[in-house]
Short mmCIF file of C-alpha atoms and ligand atoms in Angstrom, two decimals:
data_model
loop_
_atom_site.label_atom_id
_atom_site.label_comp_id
_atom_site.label_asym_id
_atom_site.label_seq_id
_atom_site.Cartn_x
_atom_site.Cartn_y
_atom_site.Cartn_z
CA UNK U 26 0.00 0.00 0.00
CA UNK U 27 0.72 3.63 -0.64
CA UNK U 28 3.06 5.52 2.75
CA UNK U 29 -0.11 8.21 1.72
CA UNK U 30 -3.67 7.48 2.68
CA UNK U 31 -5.76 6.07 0.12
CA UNK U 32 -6.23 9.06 -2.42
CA UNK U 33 -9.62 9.44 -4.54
CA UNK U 34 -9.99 11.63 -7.61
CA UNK U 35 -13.82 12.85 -7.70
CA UNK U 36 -15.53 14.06 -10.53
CA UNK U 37 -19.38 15.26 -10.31
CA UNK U 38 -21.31 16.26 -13.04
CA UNK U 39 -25.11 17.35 -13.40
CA UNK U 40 -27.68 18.80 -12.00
CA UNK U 41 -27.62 19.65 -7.68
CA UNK U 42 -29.12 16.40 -7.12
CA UNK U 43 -26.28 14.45 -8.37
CA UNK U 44 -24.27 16.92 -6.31
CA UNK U 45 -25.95 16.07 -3.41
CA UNK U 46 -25.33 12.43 -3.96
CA UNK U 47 -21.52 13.09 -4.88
CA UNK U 48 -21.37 14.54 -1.31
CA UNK U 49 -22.72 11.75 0.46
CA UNK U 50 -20.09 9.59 -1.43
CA UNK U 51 -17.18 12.08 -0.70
CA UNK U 52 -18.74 12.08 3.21
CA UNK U 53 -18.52 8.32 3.11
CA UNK U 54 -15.13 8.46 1.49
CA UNK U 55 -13.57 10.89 3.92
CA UNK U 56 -15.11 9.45 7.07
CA UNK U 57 -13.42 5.75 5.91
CA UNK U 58 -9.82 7.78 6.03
CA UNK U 59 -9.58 8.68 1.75
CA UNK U 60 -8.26 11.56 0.54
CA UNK U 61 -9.39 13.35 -1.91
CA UNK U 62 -6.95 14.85 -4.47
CA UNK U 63 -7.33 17.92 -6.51
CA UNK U 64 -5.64 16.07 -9.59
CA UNK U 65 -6.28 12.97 -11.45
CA UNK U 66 -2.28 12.10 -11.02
CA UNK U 67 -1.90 12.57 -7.41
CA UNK U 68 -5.27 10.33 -7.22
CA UNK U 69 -5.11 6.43 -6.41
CA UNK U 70 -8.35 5.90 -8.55
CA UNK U 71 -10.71 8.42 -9.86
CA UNK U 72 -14.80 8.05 -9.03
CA UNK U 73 -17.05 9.81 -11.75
CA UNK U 74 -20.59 10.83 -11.19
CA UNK U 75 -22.07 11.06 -14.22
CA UNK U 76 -25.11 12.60 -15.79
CA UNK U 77 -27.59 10.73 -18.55
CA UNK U 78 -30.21 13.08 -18.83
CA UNK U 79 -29.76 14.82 -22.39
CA UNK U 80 -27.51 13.52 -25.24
CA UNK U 81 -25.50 16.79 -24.45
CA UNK U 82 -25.01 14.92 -21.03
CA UNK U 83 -24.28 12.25 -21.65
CA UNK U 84 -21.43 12.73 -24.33
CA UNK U 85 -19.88 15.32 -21.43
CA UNK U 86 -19.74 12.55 -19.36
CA UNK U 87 -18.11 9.84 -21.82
CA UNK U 88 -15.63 12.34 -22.07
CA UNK U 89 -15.22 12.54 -19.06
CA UNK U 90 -14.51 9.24 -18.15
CA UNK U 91 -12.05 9.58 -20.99
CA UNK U 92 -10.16 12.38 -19.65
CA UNK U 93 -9.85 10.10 -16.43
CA UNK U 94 -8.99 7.48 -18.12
CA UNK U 95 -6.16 8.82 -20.12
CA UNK U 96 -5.19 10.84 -16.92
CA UNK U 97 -5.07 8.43 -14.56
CA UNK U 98 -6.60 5.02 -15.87
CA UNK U 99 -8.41 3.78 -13.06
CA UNK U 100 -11.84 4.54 -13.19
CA UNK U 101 -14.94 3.54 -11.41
CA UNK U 102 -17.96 5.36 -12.87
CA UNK U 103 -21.09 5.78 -11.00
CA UNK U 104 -24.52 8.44 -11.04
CA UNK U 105 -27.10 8.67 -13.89
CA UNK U 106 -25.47 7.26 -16.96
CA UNK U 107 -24.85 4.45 -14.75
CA UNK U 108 -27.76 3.14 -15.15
CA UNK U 109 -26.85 2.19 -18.96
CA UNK U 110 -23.57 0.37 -17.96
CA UNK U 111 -23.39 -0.86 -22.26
CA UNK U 112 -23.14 2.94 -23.18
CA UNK U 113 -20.39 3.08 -20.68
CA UNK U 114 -18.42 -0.19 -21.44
CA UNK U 115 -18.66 0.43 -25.55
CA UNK U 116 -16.94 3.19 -25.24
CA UNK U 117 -14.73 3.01 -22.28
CA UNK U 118 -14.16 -0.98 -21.81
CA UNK U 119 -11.13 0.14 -19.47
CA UNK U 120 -13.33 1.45 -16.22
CA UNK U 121 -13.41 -1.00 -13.23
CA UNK U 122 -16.88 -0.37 -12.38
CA UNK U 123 -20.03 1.08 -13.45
CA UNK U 124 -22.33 1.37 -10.86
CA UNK U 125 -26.68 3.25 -10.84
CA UNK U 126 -27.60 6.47 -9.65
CA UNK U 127 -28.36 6.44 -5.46
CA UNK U 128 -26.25 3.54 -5.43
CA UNK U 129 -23.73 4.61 -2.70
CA UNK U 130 -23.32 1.01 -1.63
CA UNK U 131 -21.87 -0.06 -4.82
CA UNK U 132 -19.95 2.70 -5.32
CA UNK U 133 -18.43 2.00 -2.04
CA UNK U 134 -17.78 -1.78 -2.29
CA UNK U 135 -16.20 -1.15 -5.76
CA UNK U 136 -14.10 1.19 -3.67
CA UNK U 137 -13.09 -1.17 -1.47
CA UNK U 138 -12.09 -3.95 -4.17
CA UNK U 139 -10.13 -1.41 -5.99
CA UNK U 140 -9.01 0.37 -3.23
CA UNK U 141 -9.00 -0.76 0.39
CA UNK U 142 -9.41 1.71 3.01
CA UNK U 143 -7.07 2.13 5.56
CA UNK U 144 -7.48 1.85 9.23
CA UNK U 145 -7.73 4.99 11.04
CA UNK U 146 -8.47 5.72 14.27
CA UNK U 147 -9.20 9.70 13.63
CA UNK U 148 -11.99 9.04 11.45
CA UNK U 149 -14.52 9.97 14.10
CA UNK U 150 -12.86 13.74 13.50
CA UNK U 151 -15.21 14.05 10.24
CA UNK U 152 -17.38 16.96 10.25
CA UNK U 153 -21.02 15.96 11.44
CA UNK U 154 -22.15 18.08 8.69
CA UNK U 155 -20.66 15.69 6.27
CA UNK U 156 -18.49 16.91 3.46
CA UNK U 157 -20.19 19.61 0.85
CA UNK U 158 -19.56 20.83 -2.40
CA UNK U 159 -21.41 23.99 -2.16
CA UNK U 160 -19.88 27.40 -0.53
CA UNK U 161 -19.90 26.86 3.37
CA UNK U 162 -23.07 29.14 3.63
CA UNK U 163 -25.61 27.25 1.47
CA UNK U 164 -26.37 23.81 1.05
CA UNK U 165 -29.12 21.34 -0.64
CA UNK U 166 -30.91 19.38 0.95
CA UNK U 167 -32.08 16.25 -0.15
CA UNK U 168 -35.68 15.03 0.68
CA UNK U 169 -36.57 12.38 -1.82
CA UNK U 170 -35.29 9.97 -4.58
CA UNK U 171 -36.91 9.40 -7.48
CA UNK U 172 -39.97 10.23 -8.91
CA UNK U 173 -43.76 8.54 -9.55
CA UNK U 174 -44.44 10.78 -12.41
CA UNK U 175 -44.29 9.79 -15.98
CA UNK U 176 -43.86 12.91 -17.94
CA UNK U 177 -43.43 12.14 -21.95
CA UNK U 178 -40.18 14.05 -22.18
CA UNK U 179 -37.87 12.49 -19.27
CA UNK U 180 -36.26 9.23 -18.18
CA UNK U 181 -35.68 10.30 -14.94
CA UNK U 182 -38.11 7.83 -13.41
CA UNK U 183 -36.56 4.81 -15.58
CA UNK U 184 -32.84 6.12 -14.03
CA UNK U 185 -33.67 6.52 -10.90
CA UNK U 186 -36.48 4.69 -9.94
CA UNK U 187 -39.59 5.34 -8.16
CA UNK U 188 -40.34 8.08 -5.25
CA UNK U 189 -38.28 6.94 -2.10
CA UNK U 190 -38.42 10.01 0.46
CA UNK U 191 -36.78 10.01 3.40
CA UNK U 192 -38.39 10.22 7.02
CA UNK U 193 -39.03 13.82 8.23
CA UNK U 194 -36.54 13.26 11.31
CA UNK U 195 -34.12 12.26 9.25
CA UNK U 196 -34.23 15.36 6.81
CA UNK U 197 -34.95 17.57 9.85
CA UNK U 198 -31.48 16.21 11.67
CA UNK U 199 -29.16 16.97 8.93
CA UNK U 200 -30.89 20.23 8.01
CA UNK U 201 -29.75 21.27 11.73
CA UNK U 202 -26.21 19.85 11.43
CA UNK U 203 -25.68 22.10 8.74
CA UNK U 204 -27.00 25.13 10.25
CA UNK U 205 -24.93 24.35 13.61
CA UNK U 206 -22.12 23.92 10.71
CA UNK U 207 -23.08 27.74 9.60
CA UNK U 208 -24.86 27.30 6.99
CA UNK U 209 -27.35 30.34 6.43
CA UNK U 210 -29.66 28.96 2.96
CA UNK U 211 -31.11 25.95 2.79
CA UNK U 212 -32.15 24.66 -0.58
CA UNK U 213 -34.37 22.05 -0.43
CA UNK U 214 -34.53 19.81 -3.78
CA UNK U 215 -35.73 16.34 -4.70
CA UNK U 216 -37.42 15.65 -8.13
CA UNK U 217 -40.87 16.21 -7.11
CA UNK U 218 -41.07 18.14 -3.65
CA UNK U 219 -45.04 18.18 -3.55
CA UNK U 220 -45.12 14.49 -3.47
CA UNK U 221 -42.55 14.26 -0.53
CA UNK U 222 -44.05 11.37 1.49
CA UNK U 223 -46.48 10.18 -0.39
CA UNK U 224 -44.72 6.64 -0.80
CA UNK U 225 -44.65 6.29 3.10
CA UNK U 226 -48.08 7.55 3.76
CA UNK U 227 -47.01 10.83 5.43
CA UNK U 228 -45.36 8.67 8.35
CA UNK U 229 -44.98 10.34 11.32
CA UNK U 230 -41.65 10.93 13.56
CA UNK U 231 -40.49 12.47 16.79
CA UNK U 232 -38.79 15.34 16.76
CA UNK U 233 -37.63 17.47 19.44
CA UNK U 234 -40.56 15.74 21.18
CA UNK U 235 -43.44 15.91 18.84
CA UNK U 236 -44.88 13.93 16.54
CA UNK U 237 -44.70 15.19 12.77
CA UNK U 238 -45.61 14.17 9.40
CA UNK U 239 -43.34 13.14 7.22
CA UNK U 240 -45.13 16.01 4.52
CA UNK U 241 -44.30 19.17 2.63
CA UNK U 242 -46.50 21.59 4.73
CA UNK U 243 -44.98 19.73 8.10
CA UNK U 244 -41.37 19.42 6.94
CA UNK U 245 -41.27 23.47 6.15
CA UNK U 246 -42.56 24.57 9.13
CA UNK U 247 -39.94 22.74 11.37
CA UNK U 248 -37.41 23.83 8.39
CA UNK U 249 -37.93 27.12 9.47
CA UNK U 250 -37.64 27.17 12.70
CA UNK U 251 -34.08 26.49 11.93
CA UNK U 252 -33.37 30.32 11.72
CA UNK U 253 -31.68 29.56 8.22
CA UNK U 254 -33.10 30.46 4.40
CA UNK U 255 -35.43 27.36 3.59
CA UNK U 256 -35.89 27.83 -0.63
CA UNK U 257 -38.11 25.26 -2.19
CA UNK U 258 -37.69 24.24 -5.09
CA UNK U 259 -39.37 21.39 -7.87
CA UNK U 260 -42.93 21.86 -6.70
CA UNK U 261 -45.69 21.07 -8.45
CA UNK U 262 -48.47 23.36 -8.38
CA UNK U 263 -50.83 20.67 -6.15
CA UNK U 264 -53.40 22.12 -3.87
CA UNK U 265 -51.49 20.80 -1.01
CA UNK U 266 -49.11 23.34 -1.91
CA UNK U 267 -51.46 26.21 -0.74
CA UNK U 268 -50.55 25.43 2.73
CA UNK U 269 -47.21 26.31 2.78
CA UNK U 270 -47.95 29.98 1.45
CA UNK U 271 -48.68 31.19 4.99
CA UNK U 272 -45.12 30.35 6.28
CA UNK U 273 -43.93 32.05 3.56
CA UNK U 274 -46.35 34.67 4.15
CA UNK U 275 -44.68 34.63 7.75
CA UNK U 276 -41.40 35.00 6.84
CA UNK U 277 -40.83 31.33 8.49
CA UNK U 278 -39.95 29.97 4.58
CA UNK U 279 -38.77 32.18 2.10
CA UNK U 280 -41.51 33.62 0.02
CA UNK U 281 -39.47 31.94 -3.46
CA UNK U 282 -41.07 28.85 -4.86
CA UNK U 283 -39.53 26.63 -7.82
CA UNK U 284 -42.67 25.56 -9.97
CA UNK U 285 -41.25 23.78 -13.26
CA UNK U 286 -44.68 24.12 -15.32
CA UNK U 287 -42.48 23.30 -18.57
CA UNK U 288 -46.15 24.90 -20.55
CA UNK U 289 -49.44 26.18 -20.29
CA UNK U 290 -51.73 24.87 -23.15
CA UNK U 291 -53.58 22.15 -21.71
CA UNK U 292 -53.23 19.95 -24.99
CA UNK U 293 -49.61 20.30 -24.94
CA UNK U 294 -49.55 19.32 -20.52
CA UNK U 295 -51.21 16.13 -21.78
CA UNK U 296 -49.12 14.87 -24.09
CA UNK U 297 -46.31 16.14 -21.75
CA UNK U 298 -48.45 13.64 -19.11
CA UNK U 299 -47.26 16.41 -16.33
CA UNK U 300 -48.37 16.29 -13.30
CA UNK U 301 -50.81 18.66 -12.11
CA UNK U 302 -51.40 19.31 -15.97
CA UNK U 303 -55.43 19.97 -15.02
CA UNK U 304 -55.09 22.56 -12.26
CA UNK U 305 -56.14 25.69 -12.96
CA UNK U 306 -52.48 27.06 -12.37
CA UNK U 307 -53.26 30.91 -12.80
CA UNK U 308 -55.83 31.28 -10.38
CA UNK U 309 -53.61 28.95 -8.09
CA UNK U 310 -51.01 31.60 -8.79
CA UNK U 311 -53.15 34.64 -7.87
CA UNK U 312 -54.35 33.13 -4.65
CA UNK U 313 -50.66 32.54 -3.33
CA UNK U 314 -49.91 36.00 -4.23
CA UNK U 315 -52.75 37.23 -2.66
CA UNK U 316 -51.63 35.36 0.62
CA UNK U 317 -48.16 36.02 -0.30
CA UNK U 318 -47.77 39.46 -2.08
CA UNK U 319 -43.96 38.84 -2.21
CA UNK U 320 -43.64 35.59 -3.59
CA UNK U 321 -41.26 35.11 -6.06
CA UNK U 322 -41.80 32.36 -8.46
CA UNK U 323 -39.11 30.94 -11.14
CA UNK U 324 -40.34 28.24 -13.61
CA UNK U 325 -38.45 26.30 -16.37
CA UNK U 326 -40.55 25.72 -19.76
CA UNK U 327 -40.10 23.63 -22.90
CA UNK U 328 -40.86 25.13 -26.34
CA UNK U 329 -40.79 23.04 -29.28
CA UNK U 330 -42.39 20.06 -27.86
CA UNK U 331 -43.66 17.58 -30.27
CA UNK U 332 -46.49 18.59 -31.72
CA UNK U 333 -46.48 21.52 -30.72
CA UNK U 334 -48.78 23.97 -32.93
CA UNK U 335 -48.74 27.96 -33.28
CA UNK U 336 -51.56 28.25 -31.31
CA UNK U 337 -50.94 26.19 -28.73
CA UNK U 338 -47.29 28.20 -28.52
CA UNK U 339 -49.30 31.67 -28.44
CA UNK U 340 -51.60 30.50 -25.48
CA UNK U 341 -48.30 29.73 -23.61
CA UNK U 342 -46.90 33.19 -24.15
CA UNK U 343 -50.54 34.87 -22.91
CA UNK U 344 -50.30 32.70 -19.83
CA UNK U 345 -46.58 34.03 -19.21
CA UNK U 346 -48.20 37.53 -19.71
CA UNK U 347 -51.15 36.51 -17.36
CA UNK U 348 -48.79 34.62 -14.91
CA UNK U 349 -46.08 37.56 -14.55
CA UNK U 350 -43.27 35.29 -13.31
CA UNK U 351 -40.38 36.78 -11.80
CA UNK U 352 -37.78 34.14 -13.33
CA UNK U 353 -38.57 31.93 -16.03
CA UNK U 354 -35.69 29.84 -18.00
CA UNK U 355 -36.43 28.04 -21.33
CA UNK U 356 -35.12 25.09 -23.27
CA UNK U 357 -35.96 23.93 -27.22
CA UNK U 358 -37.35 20.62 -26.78
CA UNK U 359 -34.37 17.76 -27.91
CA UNK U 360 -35.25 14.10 -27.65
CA UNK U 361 -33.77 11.92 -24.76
CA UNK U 362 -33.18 8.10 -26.08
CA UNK U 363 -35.63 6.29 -24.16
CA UNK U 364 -38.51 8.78 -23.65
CA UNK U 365 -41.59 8.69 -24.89
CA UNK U 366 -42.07 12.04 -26.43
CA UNK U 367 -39.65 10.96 -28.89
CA UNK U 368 -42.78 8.56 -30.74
CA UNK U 369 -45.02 11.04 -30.85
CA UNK U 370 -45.67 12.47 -34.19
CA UNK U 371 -45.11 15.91 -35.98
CA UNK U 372 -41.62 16.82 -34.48
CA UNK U 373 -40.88 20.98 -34.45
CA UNK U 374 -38.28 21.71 -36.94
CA UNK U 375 -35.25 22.97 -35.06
CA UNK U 376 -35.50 26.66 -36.73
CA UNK U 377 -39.34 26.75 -35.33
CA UNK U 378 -38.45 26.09 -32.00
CA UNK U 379 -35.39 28.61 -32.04
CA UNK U 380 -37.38 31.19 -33.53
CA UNK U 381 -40.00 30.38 -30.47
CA UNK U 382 -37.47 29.88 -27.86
CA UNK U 383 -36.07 33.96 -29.09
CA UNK U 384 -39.98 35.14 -28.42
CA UNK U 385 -40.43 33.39 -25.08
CA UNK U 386 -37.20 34.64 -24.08
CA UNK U 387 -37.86 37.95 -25.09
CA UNK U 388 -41.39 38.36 -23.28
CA UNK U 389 -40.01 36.64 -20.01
CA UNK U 390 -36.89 38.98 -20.61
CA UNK U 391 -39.89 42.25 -20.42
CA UNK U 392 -41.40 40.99 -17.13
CA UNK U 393 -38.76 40.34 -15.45
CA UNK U 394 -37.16 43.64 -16.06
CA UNK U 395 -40.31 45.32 -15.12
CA UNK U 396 -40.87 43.34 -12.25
CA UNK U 397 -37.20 44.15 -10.64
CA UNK U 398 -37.90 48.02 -11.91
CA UNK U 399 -40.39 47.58 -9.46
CA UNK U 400 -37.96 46.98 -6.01
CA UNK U 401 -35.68 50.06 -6.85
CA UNK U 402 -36.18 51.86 -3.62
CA UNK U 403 -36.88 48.82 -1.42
CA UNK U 404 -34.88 48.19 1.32
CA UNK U 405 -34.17 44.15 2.01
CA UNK U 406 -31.77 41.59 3.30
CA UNK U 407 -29.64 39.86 1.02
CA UNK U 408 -26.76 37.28 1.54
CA UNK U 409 -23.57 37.89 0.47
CA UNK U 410 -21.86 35.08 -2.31
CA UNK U 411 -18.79 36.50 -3.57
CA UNK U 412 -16.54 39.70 -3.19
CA UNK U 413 -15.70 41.55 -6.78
CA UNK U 414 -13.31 44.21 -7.07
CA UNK U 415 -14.85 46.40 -4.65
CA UNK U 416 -18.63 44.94 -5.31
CA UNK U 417 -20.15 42.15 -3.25
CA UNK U 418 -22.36 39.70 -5.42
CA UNK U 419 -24.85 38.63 -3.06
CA UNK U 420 -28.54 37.16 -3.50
CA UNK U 421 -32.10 38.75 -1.97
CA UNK U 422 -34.54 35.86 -0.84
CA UNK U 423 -36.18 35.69 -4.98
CA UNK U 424 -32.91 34.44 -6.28
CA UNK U 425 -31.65 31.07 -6.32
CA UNK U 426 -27.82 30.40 -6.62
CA UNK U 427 -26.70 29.48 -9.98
CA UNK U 428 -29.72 29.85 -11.75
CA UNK U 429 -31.45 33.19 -11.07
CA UNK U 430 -29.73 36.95 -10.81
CA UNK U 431 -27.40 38.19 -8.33
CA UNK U 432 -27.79 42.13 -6.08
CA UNK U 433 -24.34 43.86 -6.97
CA UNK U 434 -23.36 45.99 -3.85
CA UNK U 435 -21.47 48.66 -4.17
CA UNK U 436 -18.95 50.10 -1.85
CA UNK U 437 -18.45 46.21 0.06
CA UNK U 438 -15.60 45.08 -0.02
CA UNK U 439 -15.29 44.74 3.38
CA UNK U 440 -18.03 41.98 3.56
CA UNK U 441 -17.06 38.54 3.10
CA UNK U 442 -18.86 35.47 1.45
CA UNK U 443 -21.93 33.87 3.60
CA UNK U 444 -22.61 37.51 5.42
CA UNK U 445 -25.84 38.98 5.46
CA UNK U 446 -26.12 42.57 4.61
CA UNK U 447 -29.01 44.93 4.38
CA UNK U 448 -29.13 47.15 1.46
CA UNK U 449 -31.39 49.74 -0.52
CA UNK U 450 -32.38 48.53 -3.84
CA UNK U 451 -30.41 51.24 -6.39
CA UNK U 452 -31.16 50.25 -10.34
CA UNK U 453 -32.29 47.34 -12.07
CA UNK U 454 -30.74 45.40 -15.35
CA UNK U 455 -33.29 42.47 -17.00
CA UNK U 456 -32.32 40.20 -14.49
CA UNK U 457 -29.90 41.72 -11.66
CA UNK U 458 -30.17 44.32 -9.34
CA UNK U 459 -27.92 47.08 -8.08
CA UNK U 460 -27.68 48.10 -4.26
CA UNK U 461 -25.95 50.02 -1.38
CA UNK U 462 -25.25 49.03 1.95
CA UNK U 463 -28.10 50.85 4.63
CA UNK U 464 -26.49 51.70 8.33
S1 LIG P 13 -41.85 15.03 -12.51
FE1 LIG P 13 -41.69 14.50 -14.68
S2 LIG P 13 -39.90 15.70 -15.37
FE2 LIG P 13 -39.76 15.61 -13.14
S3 LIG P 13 -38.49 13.82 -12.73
FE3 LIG P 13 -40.62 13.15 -12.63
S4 LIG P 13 -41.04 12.35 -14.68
FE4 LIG P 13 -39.19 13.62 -14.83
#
């Protein structure tokens, strides 16, 4: 063996979920005495958590296990793109192991075989908190695996498997470990966050001496007593859902919600089979706001989809109009192998769905900017992410790390990553806004 510890190379790929799963491996991996090295060469054996869920993906993560390959040459290969081990081995017959998505068992046996841990007695000195990819101040948090949907577009279901959530005491014990840690945001993810618990009827658990449900409404009330930034995101616009607007409403939750509608014409929700696709979404919407006044919702959509007529795109872009999201992102439809969208008929030619893709943009690109024109001259709290130049970047409670705008601060340099700051609301850009510090 080595005179080092065992050394791992990690590489993690995809979307936060498959972050959150390449943390529980690293966790594992750290509390067993591994290192993890910054470089493939210094590494013993490389792990890479791949992602299958677009073709884009999917060749990213071939190439990946390439580059490790080449770099280093043992390889064990493990996350969504997993789950089709011959994709893998045709390509790459070199890797030791391929293991599924949520499969931290396997990946940890094929540890073992290819790399046996050593025997440590300071392994007890791991962090409680566990090891995290994300900046010390925010963190996801994981409440369910897989998902009991079976929308046309996405083989999430077929990779990962069928809605396993975890207990509410469970969630509710590591979302305090990482707020004793310091963490200030919670981000609280899974693939479909209204249906947390449905696969173990709601089951209830102690915690902190009482008895709760093992449900969305239950789990973000005790969330929030955590004195930390609870952000929800993936929920499906179920009645249930209503229930949770008063915390926000409170200021117990943040008043953000995640709501991937993905369209709006009810012909093109069915033959998307979404959930939820026969609620009534935009008077759902105007009864949270009317609870809620503040809420800030983001939404993903697809344009493009198969099938997809003229009219059927134009009643999407009135309900965008009607719906006045705050932040909205957009993708051209582009068939996944395996899903079921890809036999229905009448495909959109690519240069249809760009030219739609450049409208939707541009009308969610007009609300927004009039909605953030809005909160110049508002005073809030926002939470600083970076320090630039003499700027902070830091976030108010309607934006999302990575995926919605930032509040530029001017004059901050003295503040430092994961501080809050209270600031007056200067000028606004389509998607960012511009603030000073307040006394
Ligand atoms: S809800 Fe639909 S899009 Fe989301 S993971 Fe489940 S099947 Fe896929």
């Amino acid at each position: 063996m080595a005179a080092h510890p065992p050394r791992i190379g990690f590489v993690s790929l995809g979307c936060p979920k498959a972050l959150v799963d390449s943390e529980r491996i690293l966790t594992r991996l750290r509390a067993e005495g591994y290192e993890v090295s910054a470089t493939y060469e210094a590494a013993d054996l490389v792990v890479v958590n791949t992602c299958g869920f677009i073709d884009a993906a999917i060749d990213e993560s071939l190439q990946a296990i390439g580059e490790a390959l080449d770099h280093n040459g043992r390889v064990i290969v493990t996350g969504c793109l997993g789950a089709r081990p011959g994709r893998i081995l045709e390509k790459h017959p070199r890797v030791l192991k391929v293991t599924g998505p949520h499969a931290y068992e396997d990946v940890m046996s094929a540890v073992h075989e290819h790399l046996p841990p050593r025997h440590d007695p300071f392994v007890d000195l791991l962090p409680a908190q566990g090891i995290r990819l994300t900046p010390r101040h925010y963190a996801y948090l994981k409440i369910s695996e897989g998902c009991n949907n079976s929308c046309s577009f996405c083989i999430i279901p077929a990779l990962r498997g069928r809605l396993t959530s975890r207990p509410i005491d469970e969630v509710l014990r590591e979302a305090e470990s990482l707020v004793r840690a310091g963490v200030k945001e919670l981000l609280v993810i899974s693939q479909d966050t209204s249906a947390y618990g449905a696969d173990i009827r709601y089951r209830p658990a102690e915690w902190h001496g009482r008895s709760h449900r093992s449900r969305l409404v239950d789990l973000a009330r005790e969330l929030g007593e955590l004195g930390a930034w609870i952000r929800l995101h993936y929920v499906y616009p179920y009645p249930h859902v209503d229930e949770v607007i008063p915390l926000m409403a409170d200021g117990r939750v943040l008043p953000y919600l995640d709501v991937p509608f993905q369209h709006a014409s009810p012909a093109v929700l069915r033959r998307m089979r979404r959930p939820a696709h026969s609620e009534d979404t935009l008077a759902r919407i105007r009864a949270w706001r009317s609870v809620c006044p503040d809420l800030v919702i983001r939404s993903s959509f697809i344009v493009g989809f198969p099938g997809e007529t003229e009219h059927e795109f134009e009643e999407l872009l009135e309900w965008l109009e009607d719906a006045q999201l705050d932040r909205v992102g957009c993708f051209r439809y582009s068939a996944v192998e395996g899903a079921a969208a890809n036999q229905l008929a009448c495909q959109v030619p690519a240069e249809v769905a760009a030219e739609r893709y450049a409208r939707f943009m541009e009308r969610a690109r007009a609300i927004s900017t009039r909605r953030l024109r809005a909160r110049i001259g508002q005073r809030m709290r926002v939470l600083v992410d970076a320090i630039d130049g003499t700027r902070a970047v830091a976030r108010s409670a309607g934006d999302a790390p990575e995926i919605d705008g930032v509040v530029r601060i001017q004059k901050a340099e003295h503040l430092k990553p994961g501080d809050w700051a209270d600031v007056e609301v200067l000028g606004a850009s389509a998607y960012d806004l511009k603030a000073r510090l307040i006394a």
